CSV table of C-alpha atoms (C1' of nucleotides) in Angstrom, one decimal:
chain,number,residue,atom,x,y,z
A,1,UNK,CA,187.3,22.7,-130.2
A,2,UNK,CA,185.7,22.0,-133.6
A,3,UNK,CA,182.0,22.1,-133.8
A,4,UNK,CA,179.8,22.2,-136.9
A,5,UNK,CA,181.0,25.5,-138.3
A,6,UNK,CA,184.6,24.5,-138.1
A,7,UNK,CA,184.0,21.2,-139.8
A,8,UNK,CA,181.9,22.8,-142.5
A,9,UNK,CA,184.6,25.4,-143.1
A,10,UNK,CA,187.1,22.6,-143.3
A,11,UNK,CA,184.9,20.7,-145.8
A,12,UNK,CA,184.5,23.8,-148.0
A,13,UNK,CA,188.3,24.4,-148.1
A,14,UNK,CA,189.2,20.7,-148.7
A,15,UNK,CA,186.5,20.0,-151.3
A,16,UNK,CA,188.0,22.0,-154.3
A,17,UNK,CA,191.4,20.5,-153.7
A,18,UNK,CA,190.7,16.8,-153.1
A,19,UNK,CA,187.7,16.1,-155.3
A,20,UNK,CA,189.0,14.5,-158.4
A,21,UNK,CA,192.3,13.6,-156.8
A,22,UNK,CA,193.6,10.0,-156.7
A,23,UNK,CA,194.9,8.6,-153.4
A,24,UNK,CA,198.4,7.4,-154.1
A,25,UNK,CA,199.1,6.0,-150.7
A,26,UNK,CA,198.6,6.4,-147.0
A,27,UNK,CA,200.8,6.2,-143.9
A,28,UNK,CA,199.1,5.2,-140.7
A,29,UNK,CA,201.2,6.2,-137.7
A,30,UNK,CA,198.7,5.2,-135.1
A,31,UNK,CA,196.4,2.4,-136.1
A,32,UNK,CA,194.0,2.8,-133.2
A,33,UNK,CA,192.7,6.1,-134.5
A,34,UNK,CA,191.2,4.2,-137.5
A,35,UNK,CA,188.0,2.3,-137.0
A,36,UNK,CA,186.8,-0.1,-139.7
A,37,UNK,CA,183.1,-1.0,-140.1
A,38,UNK,CA,183.9,-3.9,-142.4
A,39,UNK,CA,186.5,-6.6,-141.7
A,40,UNK,CA,189.9,-5.8,-143.1
A,41,UNK,CA,192.5,-8.4,-142.1
A,42,UNK,CA,195.3,-7.7,-144.4
A,43,UNK,CA,197.4,-4.6,-144.7
A,44,UNK,CA,196.2,-4.2,-148.3
A,45,UNK,CA,192.6,-4.3,-147.2
A,46,UNK,CA,193.3,-1.6,-144.6
A,47,UNK,CA,194.9,0.6,-147.2
A,48,UNK,CA,191.9,0.1,-149.5
A,49,UNK,CA,189.5,1.0,-146.7
A,50,UNK,CA,191.5,4.3,-146.4
A,51,UNK,CA,190.8,4.9,-150.1
A,52,UNK,CA,194.2,4.0,-151.5
A,53,UNK,CA,194.0,3.6,-155.3
A,54,UNK,CA,190.6,5.4,-155.3
A,55,UNK,CA,189.6,8.6,-157.0
A,56,UNK,CA,187.8,11.0,-154.6
A,57,UNK,CA,184.3,11.9,-155.7
A,58,UNK,CA,182.8,14.2,-153.1
A,59,UNK,CA,182.8,15.5,-149.6
A,60,UNK,CA,179.8,15.8,-147.3
A,61,UNK,CA,179.1,16.5,-143.7
A,62,UNK,CA,176.5,15.7,-141.0
A,63,UNK,CA,176.9,17.5,-137.8
A,64,UNK,CA,180.5,17.3,-136.8
A,65,UNK,CA,181.3,14.4,-139.1
A,66,UNK,CA,183.2,15.0,-142.3
A,67,UNK,CA,182.8,12.3,-145.0
A,68,UNK,CA,185.1,11.8,-148.0
A,69,UNK,CA,183.6,9.5,-150.6
A,70,UNK,CA,185.4,7.8,-153.4
A,71,UNK,CA,184.0,7.0,-156.9
A,72,UNK,CA,183.6,3.4,-155.9
A,73,UNK,CA,181.4,4.4,-153.0
A,74,UNK,CA,184.0,3.5,-150.4
A,75,UNK,CA,183.8,6.3,-147.8
A,76,UNK,CA,185.7,7.5,-144.8
A,77,UNK,CA,184.5,9.8,-142.0
A,78,UNK,CA,186.8,12.1,-140.1
A,79,UNK,CA,185.8,13.2,-136.6
A,80,UNK,CA,187.9,16.0,-135.2
A,81,UNK,CA,187.0,15.5,-131.6
A,82,UNK,CA,188.4,18.3,-129.5
A,83,UNK,CA,191.8,18.9,-131.0
A,84,UNK,CA,191.7,17.2,-134.5
A,85,UNK,CA,192.7,19.0,-137.7
A,86,UNK,CA,193.2,18.1,-141.3
A,87,UNK,CA,195.8,20.0,-143.4
A,88,UNK,CA,196.7,20.0,-147.0
A,89,UNK,CA,200.4,20.3,-147.6
A,90,UNK,CA,202.2,21.0,-150.8
A,91,UNK,CA,205.6,21.4,-149.1
A,92,UNK,CA,206.4,21.1,-145.4
A,93,UNK,CA,203.5,21.1,-142.9
A,94,UNK,CA,202.3,24.5,-141.6
A,95,UNK,CA,204.0,25.5,-138.4
A,96,UNK,CA,202.4,23.8,-135.4
A,97,UNK,CA,201.0,21.1,-137.6
A,98,UNK,CA,204.2,19.2,-137.9
A,99,UNK,CA,205.9,16.8,-135.4
A,100,UNK,CA,203.9,14.7,-133.1
A,101,UNK,CA,200.3,13.5,-133.3
A,102,UNK,CA,200.2,13.2,-137.1
A,103,UNK,CA,198.3,9.9,-137.1
A,104,UNK,CA,197.3,9.4,-140.7
A,105,UNK,CA,198.9,11.0,-143.8
A,106,UNK,CA,197.5,10.5,-147.3
A,107,UNK,CA,199.5,11.1,-150.6
A,108,UNK,CA,197.2,12.6,-153.2
A,109,UNK,CA,197.7,13.0,-157.0
A,110,UNK,CA,195.6,16.0,-157.8
A,111,UNK,CA,193.1,16.2,-160.7
A,112,UNK,CA,195.4,18.4,-162.7
A,113,UNK,CA,197.6,15.4,-163.2
A,114,UNK,CA,200.8,17.2,-162.1
A,115,UNK,CA,200.6,18.2,-158.5
A,116,UNK,CA,201.0,16.0,-155.5
A,117,UNK,CA,199.9,17.0,-152.0
A,118,UNK,CA,199.7,15.4,-148.6
A,119,UNK,CA,196.6,15.4,-146.5
A,120,UNK,CA,197.4,14.9,-142.8
A,121,UNK,CA,195.1,14.1,-139.9
A,122,UNK,CA,196.5,15.3,-136.6
A,123,UNK,CA,194.8,15.0,-133.2
A,124,UNK,CA,196.9,15.4,-130.1
A,125,UNK,CA,194.2,14.4,-127.6
A,126,UNK,CA,192.8,11.6,-129.8
A,127,UNK,CA,189.2,12.2,-129.0
A,128,UNK,CA,188.7,12.2,-132.8
A,129,UNK,CA,189.3,9.5,-135.3
A,130,UNK,CA,188.6,8.0,-138.7
A,131,UNK,CA,185.9,5.5,-139.5
A,132,UNK,CA,185.8,3.6,-142.8
A,133,UNK,CA,182.7,2.4,-144.6
A,134,UNK,CA,182.5,0.0,-147.5
A,135,UNK,CA,179.8,2.0,-149.2
A,136,UNK,CA,177.9,5.2,-149.0
A,137,UNK,CA,174.8,3.2,-148.0
A,138,UNK,CA,176.7,2.0,-144.9
A,139,UNK,CA,177.5,5.6,-144.0
A,140,UNK,CA,173.9,6.7,-144.5
A,141,UNK,CA,172.8,4.0,-142.2
A,142,UNK,CA,175.2,5.2,-139.5
A,143,UNK,CA,174.1,8.7,-140.0
A,144,UNK,CA,170.5,7.7,-139.3
A,145,UNK,CA,171.4,7.8,-135.6
A,146,UNK,CA,172.2,11.5,-135.9
A,147,UNK,CA,169.5,14.2,-135.7
A,148,UNK,CA,168.9,16.9,-138.3
A,149,UNK,CA,171.9,19.0,-139.2
A,150,UNK,CA,172.1,22.2,-137.3
A,151,UNK,CA,172.7,24.4,-140.4
A,152,UNK,CA,169.2,23.7,-141.7
A,153,UNK,CA,167.4,22.9,-138.5
A,154,UNK,CA,163.7,23.7,-138.6
A,155,UNK,CA,161.4,24.5,-135.6
A,156,UNK,CA,159.4,21.4,-136.4
A,157,UNK,CA,162.5,19.2,-136.2
A,158,UNK,CA,163.7,20.7,-133.0
A,159,UNK,CA,160.2,20.5,-131.5
A,160,UNK,CA,160.1,16.7,-132.2
A,161,UNK,CA,163.5,16.3,-130.7
A,162,UNK,CA,162.6,18.1,-127.5
A,163,UNK,CA,159.0,16.9,-127.0
A,164,UNK,CA,158.4,15.3,-123.6
A,165,UNK,CA,162.0,15.5,-122.6
A,166,UNK,CA,162.6,16.1,-118.9
A,167,UNK,CA,166.3,16.8,-119.3
A,168,UNK,CA,167.7,20.3,-119.3
A,169,UNK,CA,167.5,22.1,-122.6
A,170,UNK,CA,171.2,22.4,-123.0
A,171,UNK,CA,171.7,18.7,-122.4
A,172,UNK,CA,169.3,18.1,-125.3
A,173,UNK,CA,171.1,20.5,-127.6
A,174,UNK,CA,174.4,18.6,-126.9
A,175,UNK,CA,172.8,15.3,-127.8
A,176,UNK,CA,173.8,14.6,-131.4
A,177,UNK,CA,170.6,12.6,-132.0
A,178,UNK,CA,168.5,15.7,-131.3
A,179,UNK,CA,170.5,18.2,-133.3
A,180,UNK,CA,173.7,17.2,-135.1
A,181,UNK,CA,176.6,19.7,-134.8
A,182,UNK,CA,176.0,21.7,-131.7
A,183,UNK,CA,178.7,21.6,-129.1
A,184,UNK,CA,179.3,23.3,-125.8
A,185,UNK,CA,180.2,26.7,-127.3
A,186,UNK,CA,177.2,27.1,-129.6
A,187,UNK,CA,174.8,25.5,-127.2
A,188,UNK,CA,175.5,28.3,-124.7
A,189,UNK,CA,175.5,31.0,-127.4
A,190,UNK,CA,172.3,29.9,-129.0
A,191,UNK,CA,170.5,29.6,-125.6
A,192,UNK,CA,171.6,33.1,-124.7
A,193,UNK,CA,170.5,34.5,-128.0
A,194,UNK,CA,167.1,32.9,-127.5
A,195,UNK,CA,166.8,34.1,-123.9
A,196,UNK,CA,166.4,30.5,-122.6
A,197,UNK,CA,168.1,29.3,-119.4
A,198,UNK,CA,170.2,26.2,-120.0
A,199,UNK,CA,168.5,24.4,-117.2
A,200,UNK,CA,165.0,24.9,-118.6
A,201,UNK,CA,163.4,21.5,-119.1
A,202,UNK,CA,163.5,20.7,-122.8
A,203,UNK,CA,159.9,19.5,-122.9
A,204,UNK,CA,158.7,22.6,-121.1
A,205,UNK,CA,159.8,25.0,-123.9
A,206,UNK,CA,157.0,26.9,-125.6
A,207,UNK,CA,156.4,26.7,-129.4
A,208,UNK,CA,157.5,30.3,-129.6
A,209,UNK,CA,160.7,29.5,-127.7
A,210,UNK,CA,161.5,26.5,-129.8
A,211,UNK,CA,161.0,28.5,-133.0
A,212,UNK,CA,163.3,31.2,-131.8
A,213,UNK,CA,165.9,28.6,-130.6
A,214,UNK,CA,165.9,26.8,-133.9
A,215,UNK,CA,166.3,30.1,-135.8
A,216,UNK,CA,169.2,31.2,-133.5
A,217,UNK,CA,171.0,27.8,-133.9
A,218,UNK,CA,170.7,28.2,-137.7
A,219,UNK,CA,171.8,31.8,-137.7
A,220,UNK,CA,174.8,31.3,-135.3
A,221,UNK,CA,176.1,28.2,-137.0
A,222,UNK,CA,175.8,29.6,-140.5
A,223,UNK,CA,177.4,32.9,-139.5
A,224,UNK,CA,180.3,31.1,-137.8
A,225,UNK,CA,180.8,28.7,-140.8
A,226,UNK,CA,180.8,31.6,-143.2
A,227,UNK,CA,183.3,33.5,-141.0
A,228,UNK,CA,185.6,30.6,-141.4
A,229,UNK,CA,185.2,28.9,-138.1
A,230,UNK,CA,187.2,31.5,-136.3
A,231,UNK,CA,185.8,30.8,-132.9
A,232,UNK,CA,188.5,28.5,-131.7
A,233,UNK,CA,191.6,29.4,-129.8
A,234,UNK,CA,194.0,27.2,-131.8
A,235,UNK,CA,191.8,26.3,-134.7
A,236,UNK,CA,193.5,26.2,-138.1
A,237,UNK,CA,191.9,25.4,-141.4
A,238,UNK,CA,193.2,23.0,-144.1
A,239,UNK,CA,196.0,25.4,-145.0
A,240,UNK,CA,197.1,26.3,-141.5
A,241,UNK,CA,195.4,29.6,-141.5
A,242,UNK,CA,193.6,30.8,-138.4
A,243,UNK,CA,189.9,31.8,-138.8
A,244,UNK,CA,189.4,35.0,-140.7
A,245,UNK,CA,187.2,37.1,-138.4
A,246,UNK,CA,187.3,37.2,-134.7
A,247,UNK,CA,183.9,36.1,-133.4
A,248,UNK,CA,182.7,37.7,-130.2
A,249,UNK,CA,181.2,35.2,-127.9
A,250,UNK,CA,178.4,36.7,-125.9
A,251,UNK,CA,178.6,34.2,-123.0
A,252,UNK,CA,181.0,31.3,-123.7
A,253,UNK,CA,184.1,31.6,-121.5
A,254,UNK,CA,182.8,34.8,-119.9
A,255,UNK,CA,181.6,33.5,-116.5
A,256,UNK,CA,181.9,36.2,-113.9
A,257,UNK,CA,182.1,39.0,-116.5
A,258,UNK,CA,179.3,41.4,-117.2
A,259,UNK,CA,176.5,40.4,-119.7
A,260,UNK,CA,177.1,42.3,-122.9
A,261,UNK,CA,173.3,42.9,-123.2
A,262,UNK,CA,172.3,43.9,-119.6
A,263,UNK,CA,175.5,44.2,-117.6
A,264,UNK,CA,174.4,41.6,-115.0
A,265,UNK,CA,177.3,39.3,-113.9
A,266,UNK,CA,177.2,36.2,-116.0
A,267,UNK,CA,176.7,33.0,-114.1
A,268,UNK,CA,179.1,30.1,-114.5
A,269,UNK,CA,177.8,26.6,-113.6
A,270,UNK,CA,178.3,23.0,-114.6
A,271,UNK,CA,175.7,21.1,-116.5
A,272,UNK,CA,176.2,17.5,-117.5
A,273,UNK,CA,179.8,18.0,-116.6
A,274,UNK,CA,180.2,20.9,-119.0
A,275,UNK,CA,181.2,24.4,-118.2
A,276,UNK,CA,178.1,26.4,-118.8
A,277,UNK,CA,177.6,30.2,-118.8
A,278,UNK,CA,174.4,32.1,-118.8
A,279,UNK,CA,172.9,35.5,-117.9
A,280,UNK,CA,170.6,35.1,-114.9
A,281,UNK,CA,168.6,38.1,-116.0
A,282,UNK,CA,168.4,37.7,-119.8
A,283,UNK,CA,167.8,33.9,-119.5
A,284,UNK,CA,165.1,33.4,-117.0
A,285,UNK,CA,164.4,29.9,-115.7
A,286,UNK,CA,160.7,30.6,-115.2
A,287,UNK,CA,160.0,31.4,-118.8
A,288,UNK,CA,158.3,28.1,-119.4
A,289,UNK,CA,155.2,27.3,-121.5
A,290,UNK,CA,152.1,29.3,-120.8
A,291,UNK,CA,150.2,27.5,-118.1
A,292,UNK,CA,153.4,26.3,-116.3
A,293,UNK,CA,154.7,29.9,-116.1
A,294,UNK,CA,154.5,30.0,-112.4
A,295,UNK,CA,156.4,26.9,-111.8
A,296,UNK,CA,159.8,27.6,-110.5
A,297,UNK,CA,162.8,25.4,-110.0
A,298,UNK,CA,165.9,26.1,-108.0
B,1,DA,C1',164.2,3.7,-120.2
B,2,DG,C1',166.2,7.7,-120.0
B,3,DG,C1',169.5,10.7,-118.0
B,4,DC,C1',173.6,11.5,-115.7
B,5,DG,C1',178.4,10.9,-114.5
B,6,DA,C1',182.8,8.7,-115.3
B,7,DT,C1',186.2,7.9,-118.6
B,8,DC,C1',189.5,8.5,-122.3
B,9,DC,C1',193.7,11.9,-123.7
B,10,DT,C1',197.2,15.7,-123.8
B,11,DG,C1',198.5,20.5,-123.6
B,12,DA,C1',197.8,25.0,-121.7
B,13,DG,C1',197.8,27.8,-117.9
B,14,DG,C1',197.9,29.1,-113.1
B,15,DG,C1',200.0,28.9,-108.6
B,16,DC,C1',203.8,28.3,-105.6
C,1,DT,C1',212.6,28.5,-113.7
C,2,DG,C1',210.3,24.4,-113.0
C,3,DC,C1',207.0,21.4,-111.2
C,4,DC,C1',202.4,20.0,-110.2
C,5,DC,C1',197.7,20.5,-110.3
C,6,DT,C1',193.5,21.6,-112.7
C,7,DC,C1',190.8,22.2,-116.6
C,8,DA,C1',189.1,21.8,-121.3
C,9,DG,C1',185.2,18.5,-123.7
C,10,DG,C1',183.0,14.8,-127.9
C,11,DA,C1',181.5,10.5,-127.6
C,12,DT,C1',180.8,6.2,-125.3
C,13,DC,C1',179.8,3.2,-121.6
C,14,DG,C1',177.9,1.8,-117.3
C,15,DC,C1',175.1,2.7,-113.5
C,16,DC,C1',171.1,4.4,-111.1
DNA sequence: AGGCGATCCTGAGGGC
DNA sequence: TGCCCTCAGGATCGCC
């Protein structure tokens, strides 16, 4: 399931190919995966919203959202959801990326003036989708509801997002308005790396804990993005390649197995409906702020 | 008001 | 071998 590192890796691999390219056409197989933020009544308007006829100027990303902006300012955002992928195809689609669930396919004339490629959005489970914006300003306004991006998260920003919150720390990390880009995998991993129990009240974390957590989120997300988003079972990048290096998860998906740090059996629980794994020894619930240290919750 | 749970959707995997 | 059940979860909505 794509989280920030996979989206960032996708952005880095798409950017050198599509920037400067001109969108020759688009084929929308499933219209309900495309959401327009400005009225587009005619077929031609819908094509324009999907950047047909435009030259692509830049890519950007906030959290798990990938934006492609045209020179005119018209912008579209791709959200991968759980099972979304974007592939660049010079010939036939990579194996496994063909067939069903290819919802939107663009035809691009590349900047070299000779090559033509397809860019295909595929999403079997359709938790993802594409949103179109009439201008970059409209996108920036939409992105104001997102918290700071996880790749550059500072302790101060995280502290502001968690202050006074009674909710479990992990729930706060999954809230995109607190930190943009952290999903279930990296929430568990960064909490383990910070020795914080996922059920610790967000507002009860000490300054020291928040500093460490922000640093671990940054470190883990950057490392995974640089490794090519290799953390996913069936993740493929824009050219159909699996992630380069195999990342070792310390806790995610390892409930019932021994902790790689201390050997204690890892605890699997459900938090906010999400599978959650932690080490009951390395991640102590009672490690709250000094002064509330003795408070315990079951 | 804030937090939590239900919901959407399909494929993989386990059990029988 | 094949069928059925469960599980996975990002984002949104409604309820408490």
